[in-house]
Every structure is written in C-alpha cells, then in structure tokens.
PDB file of C-alpha atoms in Angstrom:
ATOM      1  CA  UNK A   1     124.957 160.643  26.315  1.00  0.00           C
ATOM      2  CA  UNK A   2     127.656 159.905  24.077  1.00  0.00           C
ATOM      3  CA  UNK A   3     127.791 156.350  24.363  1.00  0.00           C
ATOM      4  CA  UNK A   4     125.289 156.399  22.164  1.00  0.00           C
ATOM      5  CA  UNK A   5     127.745 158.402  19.387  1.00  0.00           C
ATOM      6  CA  UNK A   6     129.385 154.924  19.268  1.00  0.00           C
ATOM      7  CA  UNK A   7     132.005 156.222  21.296  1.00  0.00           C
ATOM      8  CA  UNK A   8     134.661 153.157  21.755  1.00  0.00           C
ATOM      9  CA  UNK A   9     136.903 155.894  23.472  1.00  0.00           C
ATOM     10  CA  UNK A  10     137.652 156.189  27.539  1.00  0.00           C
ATOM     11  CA  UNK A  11     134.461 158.415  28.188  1.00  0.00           C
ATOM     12  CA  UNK A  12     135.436 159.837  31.308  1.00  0.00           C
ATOM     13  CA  UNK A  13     139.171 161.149  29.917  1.00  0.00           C
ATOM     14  CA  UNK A  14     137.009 162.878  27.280  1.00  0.00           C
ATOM     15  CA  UNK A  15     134.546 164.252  29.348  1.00  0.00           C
ATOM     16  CA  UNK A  16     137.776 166.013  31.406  1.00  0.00           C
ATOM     17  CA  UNK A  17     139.294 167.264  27.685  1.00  0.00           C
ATOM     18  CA  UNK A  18     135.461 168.513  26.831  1.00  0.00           C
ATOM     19  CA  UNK A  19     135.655 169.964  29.919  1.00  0.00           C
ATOM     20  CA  UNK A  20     139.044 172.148  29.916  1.00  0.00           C
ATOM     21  CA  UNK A  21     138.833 173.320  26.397  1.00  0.00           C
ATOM     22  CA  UNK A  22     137.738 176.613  25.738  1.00  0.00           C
ATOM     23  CA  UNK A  23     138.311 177.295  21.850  1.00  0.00           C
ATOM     24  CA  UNK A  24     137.702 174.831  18.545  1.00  0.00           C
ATOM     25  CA  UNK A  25     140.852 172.597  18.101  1.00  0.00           C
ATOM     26  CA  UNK A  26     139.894 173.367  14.099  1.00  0.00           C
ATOM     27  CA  UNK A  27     139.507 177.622  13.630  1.00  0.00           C
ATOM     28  CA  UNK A  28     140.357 178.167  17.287  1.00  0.00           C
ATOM     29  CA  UNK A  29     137.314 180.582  17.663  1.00  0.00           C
ATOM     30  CA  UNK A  30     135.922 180.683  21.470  1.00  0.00           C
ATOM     31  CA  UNK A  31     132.973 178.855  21.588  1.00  0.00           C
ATOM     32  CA  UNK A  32     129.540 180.723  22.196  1.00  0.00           C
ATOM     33  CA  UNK A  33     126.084 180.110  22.404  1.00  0.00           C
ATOM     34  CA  UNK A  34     125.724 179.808  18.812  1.00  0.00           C
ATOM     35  CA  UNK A  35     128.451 177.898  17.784  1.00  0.00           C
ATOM     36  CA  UNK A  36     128.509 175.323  21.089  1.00  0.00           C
ATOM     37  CA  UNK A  37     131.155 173.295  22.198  1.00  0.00           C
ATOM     38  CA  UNK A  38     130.988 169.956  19.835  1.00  0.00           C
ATOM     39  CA  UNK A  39     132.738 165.778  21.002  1.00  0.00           C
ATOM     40  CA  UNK A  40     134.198 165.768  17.469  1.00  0.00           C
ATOM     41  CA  UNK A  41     134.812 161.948  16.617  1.00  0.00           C
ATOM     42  CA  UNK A  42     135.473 159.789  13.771  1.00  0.00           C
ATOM     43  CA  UNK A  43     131.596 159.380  12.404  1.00  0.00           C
ATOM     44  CA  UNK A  44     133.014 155.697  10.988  1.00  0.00           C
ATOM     45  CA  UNK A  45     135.052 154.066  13.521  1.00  0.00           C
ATOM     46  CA  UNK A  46     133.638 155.778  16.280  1.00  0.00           C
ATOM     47  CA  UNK A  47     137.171 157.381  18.317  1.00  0.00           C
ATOM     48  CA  UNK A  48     137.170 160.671  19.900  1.00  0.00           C
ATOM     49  CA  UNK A  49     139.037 163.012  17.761  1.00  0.00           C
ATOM     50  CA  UNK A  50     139.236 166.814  19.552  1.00  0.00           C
ATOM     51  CA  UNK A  51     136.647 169.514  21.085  1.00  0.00           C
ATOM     52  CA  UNK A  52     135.691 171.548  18.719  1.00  0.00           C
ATOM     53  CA  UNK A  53     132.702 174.299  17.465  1.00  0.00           C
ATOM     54  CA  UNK A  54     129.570 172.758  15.986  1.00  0.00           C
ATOM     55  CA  UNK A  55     129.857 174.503  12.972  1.00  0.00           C
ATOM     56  CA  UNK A  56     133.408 172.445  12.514  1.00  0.00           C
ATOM     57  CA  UNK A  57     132.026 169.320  13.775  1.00  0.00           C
ATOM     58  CA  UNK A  58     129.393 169.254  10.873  1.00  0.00           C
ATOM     59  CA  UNK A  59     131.874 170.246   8.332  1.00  0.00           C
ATOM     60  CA  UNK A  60     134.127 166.923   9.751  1.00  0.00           C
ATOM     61  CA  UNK A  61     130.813 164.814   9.573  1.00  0.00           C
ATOM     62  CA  UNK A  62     130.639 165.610   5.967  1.00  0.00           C
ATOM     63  CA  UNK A  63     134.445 164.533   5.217  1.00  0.00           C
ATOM     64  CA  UNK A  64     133.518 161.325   6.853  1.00  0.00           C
ATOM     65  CA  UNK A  65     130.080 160.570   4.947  1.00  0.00           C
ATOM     66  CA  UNK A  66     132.318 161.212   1.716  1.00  0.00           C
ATOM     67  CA  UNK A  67     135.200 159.416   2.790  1.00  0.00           C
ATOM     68  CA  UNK A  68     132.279 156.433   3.403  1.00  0.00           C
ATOM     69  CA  UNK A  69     131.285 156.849   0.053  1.00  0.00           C
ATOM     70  CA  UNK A  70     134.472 156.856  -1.667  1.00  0.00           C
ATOM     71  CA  UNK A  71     135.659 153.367  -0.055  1.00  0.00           C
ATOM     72  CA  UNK A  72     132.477 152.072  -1.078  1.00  0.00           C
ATOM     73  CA  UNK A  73     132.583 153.034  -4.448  1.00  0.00           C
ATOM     74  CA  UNK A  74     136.411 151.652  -4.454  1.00  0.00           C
ATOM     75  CA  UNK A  75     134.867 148.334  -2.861  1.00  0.00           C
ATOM     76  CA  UNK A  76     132.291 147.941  -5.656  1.00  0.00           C
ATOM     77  CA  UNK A  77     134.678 149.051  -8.451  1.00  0.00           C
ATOM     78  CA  UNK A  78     137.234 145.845  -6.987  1.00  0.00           C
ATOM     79  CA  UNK A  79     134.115 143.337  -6.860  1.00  0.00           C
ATOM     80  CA  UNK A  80     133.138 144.513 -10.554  1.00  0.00           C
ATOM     81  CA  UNK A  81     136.660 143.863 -11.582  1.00  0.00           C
ATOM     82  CA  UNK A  82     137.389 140.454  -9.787  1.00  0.00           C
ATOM     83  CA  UNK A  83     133.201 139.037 -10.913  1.00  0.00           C
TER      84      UNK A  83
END
C-alpha cells in the first residue's frame, strides 16, 4: 500500500491519476511490463509528485538521497562554523 511510502498526499485522487495515465510524466515512454507504472513522490517530504516508469522513479530516488546529503553536509558545515 502506499501509505506506507509516507504518502501525506489525498490517496484516493492519486490512485485515480495512477489510474488514467498511460505514459511516464518524465521520457513519456508507454509503460510495459518491464518498465511498470511507478507513484513517483518526493522520497523526503513524502508528496506525490507524477506517474511515471520505474526506471525514472529510481533515477528521482537518487536526486533525492543526494539532495539529503547535500543539506546535511550544508547543516554540519553551519554547526562547524557557529561551534
């Protein structure tokens, strides 16, 4: 289920969009068996973003686990400077 994504988004609105869509909001490809229909959210705050392929989906969860790093890294760096 994708409550337990950490969805914080209306689930049944998304399960209509999931629904209806029948190409990757990213590279607009179809979607087949091998690259499946993906609930593409934000992997940090949780909100629904678009449908899109797997294959997109893990290259967005990547972006995120950076983007985690990089404000962590800023968040040290600004304790380092203020200790």
């Amino acid at each position: 289920t994708w409550k337990g994504y950490g969805l914080k988004d209306d689930l049944n609105e998304i399960h209509e969009i999931y629904m209806n869509t029948k190409e990757c909001y990213y590279c607009n490809k179809k979607f087949t068996e091998d690259d499946r229909k993906s609930m593409e959210h934000d992997h940090l705050s949780g909100h629904f973003r678009c449908i899109c392929c797997h294959k997109c989906n893990m290259y967005m969860k990547k972006i995120d686990m950076i983007r985690l790093k990089l404000m962590l890294d800023i968040h040290r760096h600004n304790c380092l400077k203020k200790g």
